[in-house]
Tab-separated table of C-alpha atoms in Angstrom:
chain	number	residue	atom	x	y	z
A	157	UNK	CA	-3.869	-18.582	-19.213
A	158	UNK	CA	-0.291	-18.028	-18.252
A	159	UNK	CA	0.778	-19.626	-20.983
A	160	UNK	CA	-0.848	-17.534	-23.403
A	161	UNK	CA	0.369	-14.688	-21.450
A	162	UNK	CA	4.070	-15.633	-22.390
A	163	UNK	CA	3.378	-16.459	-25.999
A	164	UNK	CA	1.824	-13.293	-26.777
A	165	UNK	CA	4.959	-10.626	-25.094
A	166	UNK	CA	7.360	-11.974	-27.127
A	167	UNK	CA	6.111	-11.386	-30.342
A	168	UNK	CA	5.008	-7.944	-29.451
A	169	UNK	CA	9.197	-7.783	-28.654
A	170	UNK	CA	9.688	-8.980	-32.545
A	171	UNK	CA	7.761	-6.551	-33.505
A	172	UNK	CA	8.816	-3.458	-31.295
A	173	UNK	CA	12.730	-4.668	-32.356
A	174	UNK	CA	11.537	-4.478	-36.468
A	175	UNK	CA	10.079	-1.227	-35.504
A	176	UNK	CA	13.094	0.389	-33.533
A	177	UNK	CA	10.462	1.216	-31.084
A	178	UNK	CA	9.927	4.430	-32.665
A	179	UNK	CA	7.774	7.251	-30.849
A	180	UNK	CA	5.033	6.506	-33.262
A	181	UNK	CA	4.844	2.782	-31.778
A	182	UNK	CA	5.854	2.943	-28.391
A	183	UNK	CA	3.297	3.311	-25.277
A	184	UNK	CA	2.574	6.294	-23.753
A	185	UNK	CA	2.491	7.661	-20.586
A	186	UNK	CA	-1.773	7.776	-20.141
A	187	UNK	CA	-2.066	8.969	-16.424
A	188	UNK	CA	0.786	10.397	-13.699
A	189	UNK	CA	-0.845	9.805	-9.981
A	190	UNK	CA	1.056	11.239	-6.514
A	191	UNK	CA	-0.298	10.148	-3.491
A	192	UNK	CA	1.275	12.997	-0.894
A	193	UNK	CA	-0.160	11.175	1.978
A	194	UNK	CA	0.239	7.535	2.472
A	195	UNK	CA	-3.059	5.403	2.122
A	196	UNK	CA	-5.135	8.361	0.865
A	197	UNK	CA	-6.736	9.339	-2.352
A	198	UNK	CA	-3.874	10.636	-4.930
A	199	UNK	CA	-3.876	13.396	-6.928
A	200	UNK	CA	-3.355	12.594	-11.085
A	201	UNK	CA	-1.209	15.354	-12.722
A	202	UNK	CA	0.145	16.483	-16.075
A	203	UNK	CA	3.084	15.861	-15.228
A	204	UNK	CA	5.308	14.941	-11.735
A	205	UNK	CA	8.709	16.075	-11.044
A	206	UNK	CA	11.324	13.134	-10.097
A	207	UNK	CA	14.372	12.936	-7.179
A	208	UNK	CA	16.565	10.608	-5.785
A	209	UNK	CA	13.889	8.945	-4.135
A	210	UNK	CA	10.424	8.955	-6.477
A	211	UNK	CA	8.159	11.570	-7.448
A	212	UNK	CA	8.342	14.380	-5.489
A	213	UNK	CA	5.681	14.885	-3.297
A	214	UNK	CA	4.502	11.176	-3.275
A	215	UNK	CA	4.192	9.704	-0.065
A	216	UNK	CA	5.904	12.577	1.745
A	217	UNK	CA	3.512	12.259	4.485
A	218	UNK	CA	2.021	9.476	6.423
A	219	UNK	CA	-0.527	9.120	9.322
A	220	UNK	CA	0.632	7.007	12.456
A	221	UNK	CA	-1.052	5.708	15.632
A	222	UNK	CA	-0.113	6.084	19.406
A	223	UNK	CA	3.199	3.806	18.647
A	224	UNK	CA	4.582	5.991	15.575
A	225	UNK	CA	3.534	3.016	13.475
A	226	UNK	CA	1.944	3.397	9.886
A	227	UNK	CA	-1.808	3.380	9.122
A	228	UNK	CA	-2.421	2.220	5.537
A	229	UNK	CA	-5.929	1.057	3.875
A	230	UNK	CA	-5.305	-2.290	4.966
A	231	UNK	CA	-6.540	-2.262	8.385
A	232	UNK	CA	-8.400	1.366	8.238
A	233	UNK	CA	-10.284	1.014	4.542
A	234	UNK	CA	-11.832	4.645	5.670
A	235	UNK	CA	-8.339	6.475	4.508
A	236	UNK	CA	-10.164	5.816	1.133
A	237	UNK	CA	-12.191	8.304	1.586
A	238	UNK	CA	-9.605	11.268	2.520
A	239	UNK	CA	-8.979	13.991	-0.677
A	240	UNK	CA	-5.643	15.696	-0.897
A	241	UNK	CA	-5.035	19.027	-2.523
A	242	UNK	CA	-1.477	20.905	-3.508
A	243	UNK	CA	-0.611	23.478	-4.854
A	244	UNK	CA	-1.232	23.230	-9.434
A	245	UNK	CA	2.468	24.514	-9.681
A	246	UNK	CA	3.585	21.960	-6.768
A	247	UNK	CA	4.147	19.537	-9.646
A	248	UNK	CA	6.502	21.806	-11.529
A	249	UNK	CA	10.157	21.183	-11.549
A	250	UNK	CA	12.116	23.976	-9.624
A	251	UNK	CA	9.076	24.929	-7.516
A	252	UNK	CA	9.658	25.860	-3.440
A	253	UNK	CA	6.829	26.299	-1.232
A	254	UNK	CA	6.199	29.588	0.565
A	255	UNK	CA	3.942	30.481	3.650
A	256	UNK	CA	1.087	30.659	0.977
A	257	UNK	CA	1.574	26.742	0.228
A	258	UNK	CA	-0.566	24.470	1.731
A	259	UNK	CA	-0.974	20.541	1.841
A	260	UNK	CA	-5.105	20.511	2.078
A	261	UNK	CA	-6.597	17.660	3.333
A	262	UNK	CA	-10.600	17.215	2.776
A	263	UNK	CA	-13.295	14.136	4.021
A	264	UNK	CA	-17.048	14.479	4.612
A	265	UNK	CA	-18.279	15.584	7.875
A	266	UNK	CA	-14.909	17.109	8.312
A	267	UNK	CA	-13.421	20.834	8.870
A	268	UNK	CA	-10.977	21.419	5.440
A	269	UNK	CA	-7.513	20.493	7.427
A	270	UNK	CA	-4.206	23.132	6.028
A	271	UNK	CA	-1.459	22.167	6.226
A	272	UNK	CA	1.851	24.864	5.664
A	273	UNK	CA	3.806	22.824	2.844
A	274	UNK	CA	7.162	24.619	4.661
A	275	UNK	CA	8.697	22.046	7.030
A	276	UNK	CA	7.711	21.826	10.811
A	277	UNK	CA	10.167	22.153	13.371
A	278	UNK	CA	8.876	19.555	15.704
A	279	UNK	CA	10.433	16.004	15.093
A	280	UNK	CA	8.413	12.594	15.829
A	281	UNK	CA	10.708	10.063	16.564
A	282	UNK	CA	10.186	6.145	16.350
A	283	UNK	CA	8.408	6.052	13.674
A	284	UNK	CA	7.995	3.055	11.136
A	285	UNK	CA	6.938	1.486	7.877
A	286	UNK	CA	7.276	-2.031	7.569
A	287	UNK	CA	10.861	-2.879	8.693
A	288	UNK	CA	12.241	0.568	8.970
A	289	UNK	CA	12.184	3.135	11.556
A	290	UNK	CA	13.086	6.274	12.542
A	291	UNK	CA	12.551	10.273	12.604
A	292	UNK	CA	9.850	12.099	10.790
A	293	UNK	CA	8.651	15.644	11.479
A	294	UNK	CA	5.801	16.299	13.145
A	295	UNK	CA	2.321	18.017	11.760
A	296	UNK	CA	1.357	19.555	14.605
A	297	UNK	CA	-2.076	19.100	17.233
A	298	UNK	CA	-4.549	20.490	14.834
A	299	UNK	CA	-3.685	17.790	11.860
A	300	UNK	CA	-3.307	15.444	14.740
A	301	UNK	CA	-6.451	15.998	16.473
A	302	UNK	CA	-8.588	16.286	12.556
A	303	UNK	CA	-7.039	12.581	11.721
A	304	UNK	CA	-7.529	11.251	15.617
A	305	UNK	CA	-11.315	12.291	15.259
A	306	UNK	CA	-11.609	10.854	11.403
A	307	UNK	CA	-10.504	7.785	12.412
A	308	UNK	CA	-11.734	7.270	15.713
A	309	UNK	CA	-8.275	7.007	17.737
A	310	UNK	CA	-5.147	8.232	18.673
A	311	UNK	CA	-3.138	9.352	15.218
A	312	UNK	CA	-0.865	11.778	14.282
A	313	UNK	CA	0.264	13.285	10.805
A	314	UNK	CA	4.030	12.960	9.991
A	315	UNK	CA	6.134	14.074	7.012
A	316	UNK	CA	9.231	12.422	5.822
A	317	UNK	CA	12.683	14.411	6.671
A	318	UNK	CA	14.420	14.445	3.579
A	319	UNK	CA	17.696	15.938	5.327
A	320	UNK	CA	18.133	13.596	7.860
A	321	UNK	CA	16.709	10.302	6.882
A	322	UNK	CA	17.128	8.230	4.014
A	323	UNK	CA	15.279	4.848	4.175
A	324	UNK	CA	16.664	2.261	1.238
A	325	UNK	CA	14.033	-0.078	-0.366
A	326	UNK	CA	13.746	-3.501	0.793
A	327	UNK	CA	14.743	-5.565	-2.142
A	328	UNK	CA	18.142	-6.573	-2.373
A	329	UNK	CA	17.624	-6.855	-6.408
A	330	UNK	CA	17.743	-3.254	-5.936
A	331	UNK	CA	19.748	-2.229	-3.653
A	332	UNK	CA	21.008	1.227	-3.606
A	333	UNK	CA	17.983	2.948	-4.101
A	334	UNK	CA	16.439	4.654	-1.473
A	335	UNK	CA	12.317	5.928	-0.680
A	336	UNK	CA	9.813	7.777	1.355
A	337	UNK	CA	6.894	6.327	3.225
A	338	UNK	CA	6.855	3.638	0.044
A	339	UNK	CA	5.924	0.717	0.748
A	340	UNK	CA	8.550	-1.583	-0.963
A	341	UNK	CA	10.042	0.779	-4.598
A	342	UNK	CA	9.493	4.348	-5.417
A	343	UNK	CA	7.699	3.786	-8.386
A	344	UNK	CA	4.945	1.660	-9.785
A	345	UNK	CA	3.563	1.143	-13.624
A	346	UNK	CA	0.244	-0.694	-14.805
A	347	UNK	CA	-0.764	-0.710	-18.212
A	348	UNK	CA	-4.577	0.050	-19.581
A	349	UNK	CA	-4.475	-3.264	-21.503
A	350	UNK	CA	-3.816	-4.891	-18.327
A	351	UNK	CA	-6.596	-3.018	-16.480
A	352	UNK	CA	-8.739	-3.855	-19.247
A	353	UNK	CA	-7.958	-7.260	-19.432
A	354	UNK	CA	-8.992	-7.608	-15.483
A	355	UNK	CA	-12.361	-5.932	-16.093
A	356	UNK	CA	-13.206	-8.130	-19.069
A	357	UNK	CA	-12.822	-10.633	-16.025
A	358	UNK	CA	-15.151	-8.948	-13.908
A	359	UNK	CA	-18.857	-8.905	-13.042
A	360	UNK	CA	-18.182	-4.779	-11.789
A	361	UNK	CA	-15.189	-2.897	-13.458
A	362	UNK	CA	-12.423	-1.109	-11.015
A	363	UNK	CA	-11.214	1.584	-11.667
A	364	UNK	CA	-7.485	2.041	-11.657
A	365	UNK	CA	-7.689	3.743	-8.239
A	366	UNK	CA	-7.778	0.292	-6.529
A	367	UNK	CA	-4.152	-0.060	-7.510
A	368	UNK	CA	-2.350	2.841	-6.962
A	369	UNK	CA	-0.001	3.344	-9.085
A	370	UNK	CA	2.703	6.581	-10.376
A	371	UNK	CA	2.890	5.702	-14.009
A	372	UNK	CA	-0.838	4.550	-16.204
A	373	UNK	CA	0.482	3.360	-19.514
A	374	UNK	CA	-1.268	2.802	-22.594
A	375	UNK	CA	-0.513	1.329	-26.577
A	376	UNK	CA	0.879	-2.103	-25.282
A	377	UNK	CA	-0.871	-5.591	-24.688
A	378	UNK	CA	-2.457	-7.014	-21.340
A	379	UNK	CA	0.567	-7.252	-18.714
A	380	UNK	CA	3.435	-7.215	-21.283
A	381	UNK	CA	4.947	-4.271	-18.629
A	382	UNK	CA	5.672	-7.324	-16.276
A	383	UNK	CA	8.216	-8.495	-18.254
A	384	UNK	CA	10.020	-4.781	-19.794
A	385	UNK	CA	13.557	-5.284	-17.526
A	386	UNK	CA	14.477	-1.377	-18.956
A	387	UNK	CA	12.851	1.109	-19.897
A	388	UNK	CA	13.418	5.035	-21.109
A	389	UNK	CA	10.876	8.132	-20.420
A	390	UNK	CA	12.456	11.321	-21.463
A	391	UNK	CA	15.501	10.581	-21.081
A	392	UNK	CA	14.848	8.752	-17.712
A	393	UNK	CA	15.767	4.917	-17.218
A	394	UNK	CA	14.049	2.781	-15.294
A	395	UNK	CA	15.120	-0.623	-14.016
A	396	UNK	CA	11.983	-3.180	-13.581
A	397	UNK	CA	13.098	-4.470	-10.121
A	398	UNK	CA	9.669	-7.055	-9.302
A	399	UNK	CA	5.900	-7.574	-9.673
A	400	UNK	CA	3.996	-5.992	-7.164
A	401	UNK	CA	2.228	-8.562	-4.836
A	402	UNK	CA	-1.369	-7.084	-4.304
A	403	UNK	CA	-2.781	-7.348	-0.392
A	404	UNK	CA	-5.622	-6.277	0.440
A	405	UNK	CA	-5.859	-2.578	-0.769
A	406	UNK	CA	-7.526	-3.172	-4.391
A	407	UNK	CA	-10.302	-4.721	-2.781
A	408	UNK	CA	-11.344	-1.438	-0.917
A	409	UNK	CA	-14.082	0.470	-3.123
A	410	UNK	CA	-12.268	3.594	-3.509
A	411	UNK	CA	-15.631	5.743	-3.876
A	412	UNK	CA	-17.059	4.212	-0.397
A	413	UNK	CA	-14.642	2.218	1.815
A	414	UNK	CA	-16.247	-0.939	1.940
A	415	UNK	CA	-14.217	-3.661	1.333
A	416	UNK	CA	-15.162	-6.804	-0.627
A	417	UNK	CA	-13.165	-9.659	-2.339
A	418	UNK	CA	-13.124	-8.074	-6.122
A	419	UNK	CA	-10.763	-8.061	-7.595
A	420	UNK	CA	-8.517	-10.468	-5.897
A	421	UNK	CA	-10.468	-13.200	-6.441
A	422	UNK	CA	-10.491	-13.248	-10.119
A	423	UNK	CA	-6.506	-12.302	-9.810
A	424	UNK	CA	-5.851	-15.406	-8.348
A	425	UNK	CA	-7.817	-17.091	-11.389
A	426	UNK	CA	-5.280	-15.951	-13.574
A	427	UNK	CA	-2.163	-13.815	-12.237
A	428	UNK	CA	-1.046	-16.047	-8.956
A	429	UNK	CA	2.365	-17.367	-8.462
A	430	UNK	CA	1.126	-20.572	-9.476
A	431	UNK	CA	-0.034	-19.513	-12.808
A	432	UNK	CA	2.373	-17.509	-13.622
A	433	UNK	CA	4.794	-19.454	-13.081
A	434	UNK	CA	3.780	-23.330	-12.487
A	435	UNK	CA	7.611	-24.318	-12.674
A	436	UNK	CA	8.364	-22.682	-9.234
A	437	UNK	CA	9.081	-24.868	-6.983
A	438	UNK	CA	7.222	-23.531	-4.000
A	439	UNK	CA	4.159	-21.469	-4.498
A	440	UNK	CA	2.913	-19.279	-2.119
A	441	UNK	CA	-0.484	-18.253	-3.407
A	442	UNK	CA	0.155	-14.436	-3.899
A	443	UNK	CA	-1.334	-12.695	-7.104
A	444	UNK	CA	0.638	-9.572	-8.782
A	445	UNK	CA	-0.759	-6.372	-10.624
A	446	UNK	CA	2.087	-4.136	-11.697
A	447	UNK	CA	6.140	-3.587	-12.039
A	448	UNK	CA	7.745	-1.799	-9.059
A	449	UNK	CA	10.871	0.277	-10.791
A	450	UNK	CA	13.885	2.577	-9.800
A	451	UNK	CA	15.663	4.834	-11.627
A	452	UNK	CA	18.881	4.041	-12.981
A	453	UNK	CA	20.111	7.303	-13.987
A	454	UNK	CA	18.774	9.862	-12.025
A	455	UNK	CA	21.207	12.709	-11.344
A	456	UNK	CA	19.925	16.241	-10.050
A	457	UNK	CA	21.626	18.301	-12.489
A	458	UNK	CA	20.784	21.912	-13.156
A	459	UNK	CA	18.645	23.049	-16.283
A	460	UNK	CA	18.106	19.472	-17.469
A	461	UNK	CA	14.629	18.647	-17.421
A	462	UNK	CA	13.415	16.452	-14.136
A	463	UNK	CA	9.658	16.065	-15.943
A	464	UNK	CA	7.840	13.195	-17.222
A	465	UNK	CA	4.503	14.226	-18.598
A	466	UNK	CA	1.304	12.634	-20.106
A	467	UNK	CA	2.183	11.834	-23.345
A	468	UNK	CA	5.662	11.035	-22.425
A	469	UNK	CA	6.622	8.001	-25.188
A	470	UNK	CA	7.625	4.587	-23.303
A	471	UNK	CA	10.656	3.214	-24.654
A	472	UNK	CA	11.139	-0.517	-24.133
A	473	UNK	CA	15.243	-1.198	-24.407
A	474	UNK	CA	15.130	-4.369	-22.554
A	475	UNK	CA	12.319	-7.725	-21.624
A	476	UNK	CA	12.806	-10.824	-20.321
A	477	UNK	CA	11.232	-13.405	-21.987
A	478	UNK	CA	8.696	-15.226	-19.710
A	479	UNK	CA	7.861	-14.792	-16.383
A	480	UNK	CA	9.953	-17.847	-15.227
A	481	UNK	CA	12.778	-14.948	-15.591
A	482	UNK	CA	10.711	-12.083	-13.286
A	483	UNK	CA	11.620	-11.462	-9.490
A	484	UNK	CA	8.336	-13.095	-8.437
């Protein structure tokens, strides 16, 4: 099956070169998702604003236990099952919060939690995600005390200081870029065909939910975004850094927490290391869904538009050609 992968990409390369890629060919930018708190449900927008370090708003916040470290839907699947609310014109470039802004956090059985979007003064310190620690600011008792009954145990609601921290992603193929409460890039793309392509696969479709991702693409074949090494979205360039290994978060039913082994199972059928790329010389049995990009040209310049929007064309300006060339 990996073979046939390969074969197919490049000649959908031939034919976006004859074409120049116009608008009129290119992919298009289907679905924009933020997730403002780490592990819950996201929120899918017309359009997201970027910065220096992703969308804005996307993983600003992030729940921790009695050490300061991370939660995610790993280990507590019930995160699943928390909605998240901003502000409509949150999403809008050159939008500030006032005292009227509120991060609103929603889960069945549960008193609506309101959060002020203007930053706390109190600052949590030791706190970490994956390899990196340090200062956050603090939520307060009342988001602390809503998240600490939801769960069951001690937890505590933290938001990532902007001016004081600045936590770089963990792939030396990219280094120089920086993110929030991320877990390894600050953005992620998966294309329709691909999603498709998986649910052809499977007994009980999943929804696109199970994989979290910022960008939902459409107009290109099954996984050919796994090999685009550059990309352009109004105006914005985007380096493909690596594949995203998949844990155990797309096998979470997004709708009820329960966790199964769909779709990982059929994954490792047909997009492990191993079949992707038999040649490697040591394999160790991990299944991808997904490129994990930066931006290459980001600057925060005034007037210019920091946008991309549904609809936005995708504009392919460089592939590798096979996965033997990916950062697997």
């Amino acid at each position: 099956m990996g073979f046939t992968i390969q074969r197919r990409i490049p000649r959908l390369k031939k034919k976006m070169a004859e074409a120049g890629n116009t608008e009129a060919q290119a992919p298009l930018v289907k679905s924009i998702f933020v997730y403002p708190v780490k592990s819950c449900q996201g929120i899918s927008v017309s359009q997201a604003t970027l910065t220096s370090n992703g969308l804005r708003w996307d993983r600003m916040w992030m729940v921790v236990n009695s050490k300061g470290r991370m939660y995610t839907q790993r280990v507590e699947p019930k995160f699943a099952l928390i909605r998240v609310e901003l502000p409509v014109e949150a999403f809008t470039q050159g939008w500030e919060p006032d005292r009227a802004s509120f991060l609103v956090i929603k889960a069945e059985g549960m008193n609506t939690l309101k959060i002020p979007m203007i930053q706390p003064s109190a600052v949590a310190d030791g706190v970490s995600v994956w390899g990196w620690s340090g200062s956050a600011l603090d939520e307060g008792e009342e988001a602390a005390k809503w998240f600490s009954q939801f769960l069951g145990k001690t937890s505590r609601l933290v938001r990532f200081d902007e001016a004081s921290q600045s936590r770089p992603t963990t792939s030396d193929y990219v280094s120089g870029h920086t993110i929030k409460f991320n877990d390894w890039y600050p953005f992620l793309m998966i294309s329709q065909g691909s999603l498709d392509a998986l649910n052809a696969r499977l007994s009980e479709p999943v929804s696109i939910n199970r994989f979290r991702p910022n960008f939902l693409v459409d107009g290109c074949e099954p996984f050919s975004e796994d090999l685009w090494n550059e990309i352009e979205i109004n105006e914005f360039v985007f380096m493909g850094g690596e594949l995203c290994v998949r844990c155990k978060v797309p096998t979470v039913n997004q709708e009820t927490a329960e966790m199964g082994t769909e779709p990982n199972e059929t994954l490792m059928k047909f997009r492990s290391d191993r079949v992707l790329v038999p040649s490697k010389e040591k394999h160790q049995g991990r299944i991808y869904m997904g490129n994990m990009l930066v931006c290459k040209n980001y600057t925060p310049e005034t007037g210019k538009s920091q946008a991309i929007k549904v609809g936005d064309p995708v504009h392919v300006l460089k592939m590798v050609s096979s996965y033997d060339e990916c950062v697997i």
